[in-house]
CSV table of C-alpha atoms and ligand atoms in Angstrom, one decimal:
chain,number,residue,atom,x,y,z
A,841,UNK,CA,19.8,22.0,91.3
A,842,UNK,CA,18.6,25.6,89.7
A,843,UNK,CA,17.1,27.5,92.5
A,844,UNK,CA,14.1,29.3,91.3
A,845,UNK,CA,14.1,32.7,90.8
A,846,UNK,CA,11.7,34.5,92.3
A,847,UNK,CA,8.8,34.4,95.0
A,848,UNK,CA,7.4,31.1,95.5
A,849,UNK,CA,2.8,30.7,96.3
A,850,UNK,CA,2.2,27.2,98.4
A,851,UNK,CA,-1.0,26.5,98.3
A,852,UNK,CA,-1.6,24.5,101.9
A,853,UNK,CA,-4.3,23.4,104.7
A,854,UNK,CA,-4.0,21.0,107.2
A,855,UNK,CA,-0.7,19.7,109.2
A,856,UNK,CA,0.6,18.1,105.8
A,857,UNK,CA,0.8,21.0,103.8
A,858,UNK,CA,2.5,23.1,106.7
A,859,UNK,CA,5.0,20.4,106.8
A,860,UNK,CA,6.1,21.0,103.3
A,861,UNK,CA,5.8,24.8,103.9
A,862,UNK,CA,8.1,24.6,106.5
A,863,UNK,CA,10.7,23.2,104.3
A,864,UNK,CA,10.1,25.7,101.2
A,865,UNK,CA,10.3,28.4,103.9
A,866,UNK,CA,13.2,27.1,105.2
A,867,UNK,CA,15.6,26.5,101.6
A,868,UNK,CA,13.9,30.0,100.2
A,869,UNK,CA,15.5,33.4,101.0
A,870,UNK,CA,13.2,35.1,104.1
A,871,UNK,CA,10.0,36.8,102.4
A,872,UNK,CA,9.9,34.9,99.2
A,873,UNK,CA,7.2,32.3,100.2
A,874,UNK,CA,3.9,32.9,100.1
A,875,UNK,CA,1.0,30.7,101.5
A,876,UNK,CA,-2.4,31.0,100.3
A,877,UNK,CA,-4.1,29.0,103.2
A,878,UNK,CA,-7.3,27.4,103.3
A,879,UNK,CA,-9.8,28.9,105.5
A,880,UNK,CA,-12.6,26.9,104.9
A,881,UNK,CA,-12.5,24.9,108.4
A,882,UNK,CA,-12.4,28.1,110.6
A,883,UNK,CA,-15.8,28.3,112.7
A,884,UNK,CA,-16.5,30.2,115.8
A,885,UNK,CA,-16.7,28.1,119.2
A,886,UNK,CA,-17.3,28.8,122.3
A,887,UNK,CA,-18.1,32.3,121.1
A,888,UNK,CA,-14.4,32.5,119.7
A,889,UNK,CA,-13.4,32.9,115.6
A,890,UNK,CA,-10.9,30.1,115.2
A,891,UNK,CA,-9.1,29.4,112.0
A,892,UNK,CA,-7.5,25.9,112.6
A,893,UNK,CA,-4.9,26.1,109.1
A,894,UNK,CA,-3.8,29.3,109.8
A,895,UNK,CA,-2.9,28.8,113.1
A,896,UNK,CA,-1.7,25.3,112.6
A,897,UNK,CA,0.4,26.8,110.0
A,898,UNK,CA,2.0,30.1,111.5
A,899,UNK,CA,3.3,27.8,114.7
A,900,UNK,CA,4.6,25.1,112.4
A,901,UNK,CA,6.4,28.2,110.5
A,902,UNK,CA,7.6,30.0,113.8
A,903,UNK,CA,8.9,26.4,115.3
A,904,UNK,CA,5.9,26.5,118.3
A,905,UNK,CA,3.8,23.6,116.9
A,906,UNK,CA,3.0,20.5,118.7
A,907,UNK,CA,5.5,18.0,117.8
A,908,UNK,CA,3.2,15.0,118.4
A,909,UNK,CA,-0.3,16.7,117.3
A,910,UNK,CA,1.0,19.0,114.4
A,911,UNK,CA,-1.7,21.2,115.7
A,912,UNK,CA,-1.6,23.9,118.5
A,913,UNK,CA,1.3,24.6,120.8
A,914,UNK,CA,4.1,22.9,121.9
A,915,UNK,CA,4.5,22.5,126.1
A,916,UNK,CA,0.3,23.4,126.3
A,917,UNK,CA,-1.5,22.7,129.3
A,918,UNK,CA,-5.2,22.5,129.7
A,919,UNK,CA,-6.6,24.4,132.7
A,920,UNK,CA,-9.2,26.2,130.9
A,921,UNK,CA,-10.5,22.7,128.9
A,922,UNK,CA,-10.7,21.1,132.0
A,923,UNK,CA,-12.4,24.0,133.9
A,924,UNK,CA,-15.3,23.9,130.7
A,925,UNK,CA,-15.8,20.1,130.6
A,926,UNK,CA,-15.9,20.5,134.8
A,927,UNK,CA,-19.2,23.0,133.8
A,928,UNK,CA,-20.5,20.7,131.1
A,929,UNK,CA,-19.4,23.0,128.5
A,930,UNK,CA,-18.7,21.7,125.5
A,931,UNK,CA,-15.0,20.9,125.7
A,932,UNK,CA,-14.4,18.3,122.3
A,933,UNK,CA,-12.1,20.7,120.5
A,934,UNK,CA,-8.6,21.1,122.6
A,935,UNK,CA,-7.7,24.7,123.0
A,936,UNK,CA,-5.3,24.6,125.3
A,937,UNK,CA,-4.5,27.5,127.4
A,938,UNK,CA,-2.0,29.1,125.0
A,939,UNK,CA,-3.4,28.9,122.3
A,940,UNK,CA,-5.9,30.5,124.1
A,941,UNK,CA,-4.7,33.9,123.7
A,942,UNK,CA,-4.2,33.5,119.8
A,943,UNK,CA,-8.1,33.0,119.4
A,944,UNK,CA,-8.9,36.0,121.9
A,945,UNK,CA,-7.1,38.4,120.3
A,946,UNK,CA,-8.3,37.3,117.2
A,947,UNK,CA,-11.8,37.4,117.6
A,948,UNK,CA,-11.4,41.1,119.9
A,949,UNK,CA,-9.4,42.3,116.4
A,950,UNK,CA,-11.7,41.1,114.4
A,951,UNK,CA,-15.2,42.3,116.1
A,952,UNK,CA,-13.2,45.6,116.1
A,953,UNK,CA,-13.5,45.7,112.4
A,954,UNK,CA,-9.8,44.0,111.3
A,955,UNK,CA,-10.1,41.9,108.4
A,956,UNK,CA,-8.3,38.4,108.6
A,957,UNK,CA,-5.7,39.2,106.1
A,958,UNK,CA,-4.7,42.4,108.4
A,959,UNK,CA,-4.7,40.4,111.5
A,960,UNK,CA,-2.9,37.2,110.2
A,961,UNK,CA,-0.2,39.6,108.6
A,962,UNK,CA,0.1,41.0,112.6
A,963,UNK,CA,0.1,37.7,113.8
A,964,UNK,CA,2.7,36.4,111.6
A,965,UNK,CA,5.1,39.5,112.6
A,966,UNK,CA,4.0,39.0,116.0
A,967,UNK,CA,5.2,35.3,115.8
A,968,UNK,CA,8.4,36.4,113.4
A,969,UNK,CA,7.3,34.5,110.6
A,970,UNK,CA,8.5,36.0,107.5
A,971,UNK,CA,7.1,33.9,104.8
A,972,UNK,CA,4.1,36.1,103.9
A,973,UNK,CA,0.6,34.2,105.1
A,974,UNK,CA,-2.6,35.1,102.8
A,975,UNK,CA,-5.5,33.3,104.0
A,976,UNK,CA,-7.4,32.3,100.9
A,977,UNK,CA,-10.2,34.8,101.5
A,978,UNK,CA,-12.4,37.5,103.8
A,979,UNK,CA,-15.4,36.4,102.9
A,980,UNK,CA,-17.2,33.5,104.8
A,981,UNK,CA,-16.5,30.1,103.2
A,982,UNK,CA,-17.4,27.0,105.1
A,983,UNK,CA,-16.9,23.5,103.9
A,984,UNK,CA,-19.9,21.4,104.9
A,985,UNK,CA,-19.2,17.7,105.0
A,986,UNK,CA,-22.1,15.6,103.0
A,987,UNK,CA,-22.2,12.5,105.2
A,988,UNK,CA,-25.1,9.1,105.1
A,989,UNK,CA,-25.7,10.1,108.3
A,990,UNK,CA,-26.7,14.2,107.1
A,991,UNK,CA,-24.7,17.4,106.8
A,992,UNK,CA,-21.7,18.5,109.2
A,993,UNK,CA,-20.0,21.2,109.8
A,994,UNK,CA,-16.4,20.3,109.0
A,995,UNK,CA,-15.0,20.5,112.5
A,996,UNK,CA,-18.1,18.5,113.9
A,997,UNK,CA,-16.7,15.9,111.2
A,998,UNK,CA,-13.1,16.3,111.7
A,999,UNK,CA,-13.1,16.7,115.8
A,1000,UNK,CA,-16.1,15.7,117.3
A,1001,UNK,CA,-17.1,12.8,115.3
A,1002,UNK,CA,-13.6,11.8,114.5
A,1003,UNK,CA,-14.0,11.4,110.7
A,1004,UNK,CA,-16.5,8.1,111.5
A,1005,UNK,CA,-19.4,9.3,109.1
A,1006,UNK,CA,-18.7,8.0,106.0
A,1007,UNK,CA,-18.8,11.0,103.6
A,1008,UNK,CA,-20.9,11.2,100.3
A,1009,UNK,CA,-19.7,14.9,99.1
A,1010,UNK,CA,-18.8,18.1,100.3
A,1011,UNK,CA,-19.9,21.8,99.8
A,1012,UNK,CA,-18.4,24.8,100.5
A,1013,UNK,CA,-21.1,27.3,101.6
A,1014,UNK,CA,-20.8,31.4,100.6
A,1015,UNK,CA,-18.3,29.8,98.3
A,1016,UNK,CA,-20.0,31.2,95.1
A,1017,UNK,CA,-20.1,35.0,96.5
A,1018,UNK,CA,-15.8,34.9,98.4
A,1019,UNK,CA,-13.5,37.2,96.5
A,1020,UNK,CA,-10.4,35.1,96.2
A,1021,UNK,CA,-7.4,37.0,98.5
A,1022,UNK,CA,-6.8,40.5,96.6
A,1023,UNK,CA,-3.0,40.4,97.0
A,1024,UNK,CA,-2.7,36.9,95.9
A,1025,UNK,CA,-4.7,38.1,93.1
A,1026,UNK,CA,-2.8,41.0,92.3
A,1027,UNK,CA,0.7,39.5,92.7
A,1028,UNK,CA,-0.7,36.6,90.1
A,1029,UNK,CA,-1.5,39.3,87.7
A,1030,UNK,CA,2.1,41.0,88.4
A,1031,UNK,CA,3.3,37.6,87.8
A,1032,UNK,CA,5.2,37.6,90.8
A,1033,UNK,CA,5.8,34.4,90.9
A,1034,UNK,CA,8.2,32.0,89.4
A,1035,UNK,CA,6.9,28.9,90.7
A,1036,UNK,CA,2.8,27.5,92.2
A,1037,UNK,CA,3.3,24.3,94.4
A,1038,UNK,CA,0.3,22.4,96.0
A,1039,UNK,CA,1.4,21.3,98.8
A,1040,UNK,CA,0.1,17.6,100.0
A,1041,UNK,CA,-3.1,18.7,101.9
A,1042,UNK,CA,-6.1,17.2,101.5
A,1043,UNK,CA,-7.5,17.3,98.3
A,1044,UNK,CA,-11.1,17.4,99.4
A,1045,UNK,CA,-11.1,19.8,102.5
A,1046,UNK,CA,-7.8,21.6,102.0
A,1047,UNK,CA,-6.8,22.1,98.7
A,1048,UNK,CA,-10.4,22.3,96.6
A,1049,UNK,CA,-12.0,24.9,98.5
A,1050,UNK,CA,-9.0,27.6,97.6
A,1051,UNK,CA,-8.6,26.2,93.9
A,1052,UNK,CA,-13.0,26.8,93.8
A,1053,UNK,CA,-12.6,30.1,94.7
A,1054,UNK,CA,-14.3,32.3,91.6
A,1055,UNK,CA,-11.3,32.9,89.4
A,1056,UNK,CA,-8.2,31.7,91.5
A,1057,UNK,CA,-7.7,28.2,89.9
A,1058,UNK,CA,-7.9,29.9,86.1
A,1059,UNK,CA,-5.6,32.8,87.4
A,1060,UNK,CA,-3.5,30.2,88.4
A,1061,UNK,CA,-3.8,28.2,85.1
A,1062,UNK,CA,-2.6,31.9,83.5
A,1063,UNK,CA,-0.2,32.6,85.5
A,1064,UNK,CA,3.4,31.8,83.5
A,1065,UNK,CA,4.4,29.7,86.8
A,1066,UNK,CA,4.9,25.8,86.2
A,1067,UNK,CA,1.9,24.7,88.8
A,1068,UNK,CA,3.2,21.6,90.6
A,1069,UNK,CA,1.6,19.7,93.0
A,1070,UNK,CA,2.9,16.9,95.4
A,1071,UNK,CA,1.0,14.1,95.8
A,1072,UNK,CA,-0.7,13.6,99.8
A,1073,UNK,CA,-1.5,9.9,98.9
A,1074,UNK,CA,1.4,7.8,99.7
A,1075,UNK,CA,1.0,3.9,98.8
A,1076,UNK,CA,-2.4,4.1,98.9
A,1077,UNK,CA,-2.6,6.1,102.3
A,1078,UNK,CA,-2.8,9.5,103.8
A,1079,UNK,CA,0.3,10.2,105.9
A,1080,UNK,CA,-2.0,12.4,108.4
A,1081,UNK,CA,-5.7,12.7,108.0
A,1082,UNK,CA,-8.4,11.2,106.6
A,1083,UNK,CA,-8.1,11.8,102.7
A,1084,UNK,CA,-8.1,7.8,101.9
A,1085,UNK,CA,-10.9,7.0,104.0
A,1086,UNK,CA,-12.7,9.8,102.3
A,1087,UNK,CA,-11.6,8.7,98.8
A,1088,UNK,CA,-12.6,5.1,99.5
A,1089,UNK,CA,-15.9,6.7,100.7
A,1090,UNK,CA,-16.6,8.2,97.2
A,1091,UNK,CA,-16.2,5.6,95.0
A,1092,UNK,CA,-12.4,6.2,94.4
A,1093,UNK,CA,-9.2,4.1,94.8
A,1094,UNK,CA,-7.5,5.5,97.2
A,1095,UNK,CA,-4.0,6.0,95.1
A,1096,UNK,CA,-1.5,9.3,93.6
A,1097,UNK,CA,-3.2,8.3,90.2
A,1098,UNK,CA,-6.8,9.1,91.7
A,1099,UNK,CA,-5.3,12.0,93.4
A,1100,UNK,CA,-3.9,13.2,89.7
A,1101,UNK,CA,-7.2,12.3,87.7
A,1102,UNK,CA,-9.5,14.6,90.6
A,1103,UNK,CA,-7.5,17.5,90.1
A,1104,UNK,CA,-7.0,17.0,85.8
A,1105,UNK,CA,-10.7,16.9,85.8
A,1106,UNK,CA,-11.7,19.3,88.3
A,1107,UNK,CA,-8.7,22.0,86.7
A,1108,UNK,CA,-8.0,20.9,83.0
A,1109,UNK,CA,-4.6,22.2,82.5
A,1110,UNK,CA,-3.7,23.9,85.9
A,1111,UNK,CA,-1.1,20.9,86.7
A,1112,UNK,CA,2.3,20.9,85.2
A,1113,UNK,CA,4.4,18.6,87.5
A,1114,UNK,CA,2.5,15.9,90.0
A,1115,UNK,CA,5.4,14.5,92.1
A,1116,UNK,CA,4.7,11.3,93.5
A,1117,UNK,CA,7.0,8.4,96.1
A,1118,UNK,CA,9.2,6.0,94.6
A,1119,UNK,CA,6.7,3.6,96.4
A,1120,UNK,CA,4.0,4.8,93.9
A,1121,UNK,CA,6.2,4.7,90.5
A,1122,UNK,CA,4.8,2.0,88.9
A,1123,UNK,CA,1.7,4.9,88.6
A,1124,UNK,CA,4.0,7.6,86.7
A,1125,UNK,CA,2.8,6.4,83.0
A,1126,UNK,CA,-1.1,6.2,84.2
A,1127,UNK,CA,-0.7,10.0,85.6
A,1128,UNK,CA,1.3,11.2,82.5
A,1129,UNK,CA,-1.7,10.1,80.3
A,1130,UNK,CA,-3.4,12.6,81.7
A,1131,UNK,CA,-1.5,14.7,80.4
A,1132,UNK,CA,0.9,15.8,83.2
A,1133,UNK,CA,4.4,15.2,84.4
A,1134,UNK,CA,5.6,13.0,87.0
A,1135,UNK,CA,8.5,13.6,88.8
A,1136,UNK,CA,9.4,10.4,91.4
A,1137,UNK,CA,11.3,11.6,94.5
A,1138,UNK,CA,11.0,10.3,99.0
A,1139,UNK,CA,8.1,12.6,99.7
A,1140,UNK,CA,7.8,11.5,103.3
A,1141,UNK,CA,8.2,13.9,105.8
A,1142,UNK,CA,9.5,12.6,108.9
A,1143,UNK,CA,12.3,14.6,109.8
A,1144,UNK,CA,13.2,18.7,109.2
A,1145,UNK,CA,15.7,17.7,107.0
A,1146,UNK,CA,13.4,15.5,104.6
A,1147,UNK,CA,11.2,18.7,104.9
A,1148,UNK,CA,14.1,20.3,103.0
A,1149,UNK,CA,14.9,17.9,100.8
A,1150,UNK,CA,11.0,17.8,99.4
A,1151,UNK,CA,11.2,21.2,98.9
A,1152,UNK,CA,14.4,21.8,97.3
A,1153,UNK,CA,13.1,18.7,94.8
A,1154,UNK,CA,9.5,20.6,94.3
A,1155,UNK,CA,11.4,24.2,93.5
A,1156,UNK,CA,14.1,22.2,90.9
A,1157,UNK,CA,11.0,21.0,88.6
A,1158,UNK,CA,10.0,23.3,85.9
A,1159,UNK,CA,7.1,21.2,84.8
A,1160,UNK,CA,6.1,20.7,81.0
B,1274,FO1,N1,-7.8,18.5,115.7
B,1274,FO1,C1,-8.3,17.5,116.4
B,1274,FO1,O1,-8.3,16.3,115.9
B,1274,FO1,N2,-8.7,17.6,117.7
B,1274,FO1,C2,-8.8,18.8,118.3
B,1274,FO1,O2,-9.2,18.9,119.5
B,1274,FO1,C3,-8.3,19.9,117.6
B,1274,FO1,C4,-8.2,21.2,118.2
B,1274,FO1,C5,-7.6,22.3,117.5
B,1274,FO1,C6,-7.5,23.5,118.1
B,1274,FO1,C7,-6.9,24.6,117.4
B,1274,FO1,C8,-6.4,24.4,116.1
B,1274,FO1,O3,-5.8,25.4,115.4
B,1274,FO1,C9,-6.5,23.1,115.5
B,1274,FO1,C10,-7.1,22.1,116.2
B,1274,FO1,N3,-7.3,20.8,115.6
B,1274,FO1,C11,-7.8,19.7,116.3
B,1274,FO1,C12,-6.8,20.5,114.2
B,1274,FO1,C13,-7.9,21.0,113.2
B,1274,FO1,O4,-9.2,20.5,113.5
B,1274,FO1,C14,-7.4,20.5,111.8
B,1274,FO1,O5,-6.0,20.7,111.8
B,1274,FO1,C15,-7.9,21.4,110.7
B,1274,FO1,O6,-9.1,21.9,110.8
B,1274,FO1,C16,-7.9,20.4,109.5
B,1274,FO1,O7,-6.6,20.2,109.1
């Protein structure tokens, strides 16, 4: 299967798309992925600037991640949690001791004046990552999650109420005033890059609040790279996370053909390839009317290897 040629952008949030980020970093020479991550769910707590994607994605890339959550670290323990909830301090998001040190630096760099892209580019060499890690933006951008029981902040959502409220919409807030990430940006422009893949993140939460960024989906449409984008619904379900429940929630059949039609009417033109299970071919001539290919491959991710073999498939399609 042609390799690409070239540097390769993932567009990712969430456990799923680090998954698939793992693999394309894996089968790609070392430097030649980029991830434009979602920094939408960041939020500080506990007087700390936490930035859940990033993170969950630079210890997925550097093989630390928890194996059984897909976020934090592997072989935590959880002194400090415990210490908190013995106070009666709010203790509903895990940090465990560890990770710990990942958030203090980060919010001490930060208050000194750092900017996230400088800090997450230390981090990454700190943890020897050497895919290059752009968070999707500087600026404050917060997704607030619409709900019929009011407005959340997306980690009250995610975390503390455990994705129960039934969600009605969602808003990304300072979203209208962020400056997309300048050296994403730039490197578009250089056209840099022989290939755009959106990895299987959550459409809602992960993946729409980079693409809404003013001027990134368009410079992505411009861009001479085939866009393709692999599909996080799976038979009608989301493999990790709530993206059915939320689909079902709004009206929408939770299916890769829904998945297809939000992003072809959200981004007209952007998509060049949607790649979708064999459990969901049946769906490849509904998607295709839309005006986009459909390439049909395993896109389960259980094991490293499968990782690998998604991505290799994803980097072989050239798109229309
Ligand atoms: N997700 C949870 O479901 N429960 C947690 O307690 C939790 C803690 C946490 C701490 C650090 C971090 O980087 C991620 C954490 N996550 C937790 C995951 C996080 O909420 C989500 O991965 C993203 O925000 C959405 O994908």
């Amino acid at each position: 299967m042609a390799a690409v040629q070239g540097d390769v952008l993932a567009l990712s949030g969430g456990v799923g798309g680090a998954k698939l980020a793992l693999g394309l970093a894996d089968v790609l020479a070392p430097g030649r992925l980029h991830v434009l991550v979602n920094t939408a769910d960041d939020f500080r707590h506990l007087g700390l600037y936490i930035c859940p994607d990033i993170d969950t994605l630079l210890y997925t890339l550097s093989g630390r991640a928890n194996s059984t959550l897909g976020w934090g670290l592997e072989g935590e323990t959880w002194q400090t949690m415990s210490a908190l909830e013995q106070l009666g301090a709010d203790a509903w998001f895990r940090l465990g001791d560890r990770d710990m040190a990942t958030h203090l630096w980060r919010t001490e760099q930060l208050a000194g004046g750092m900017r996230l892209t400088a800090f997450t580019a230390l981090l990454a060499e700190r943890l020897s990552v050497s895919s290059h890690i752009h968070p999707m933006t500087n600026d404050r951008v917060r997704t607030i999650v619409h709900t019929d029981s009011g407005d959340l902040p997306f980690q009250h959502y995610f975390v503390r109420d455990q994705c129960k409220p039934a969600v009605t919409g969602f808003s990304f807030d300072g979203i209208s005033a962020a400056h997309p990430n300048r050296d994403v940006m730039r490197l578009l422009q250089q056209k840099a890059f022989a290939q755009v893949l959106i990895c299987p993140s959550n459409p809602f939460v992960s993946i729409d609040p980079i693409l809404q960024l003013p001027g990134l989906w368009l410079a992505l449409r411009e861009s001479p790279a085939p866009v393709v984008v692999v599909s996080p619904i799976v038979a009608g379900l989301a493999l990790k996370g709530p993206a059915a429940k939320m689909m079902a929630e709004l009206g929408m059949v939770s299916s890769a053909l829904e998945v297809a039609r939000h992003y072809s009417q959200r981004y007209p033109g952007l998509m060049d390839c949607f790649v979708i299970d064999e459990s969901d071919a049946t769906l490849a001539g509904a998607i295709r009317e839309l005006g986009v290919e459909v390439a049909i491959t395993s896109t389960v991710m259980k094991s490293r290897a499968d990782k690998q073999d998604l991505a290799r498939f994803a980097l072989g399609l050239r798109g229309s």
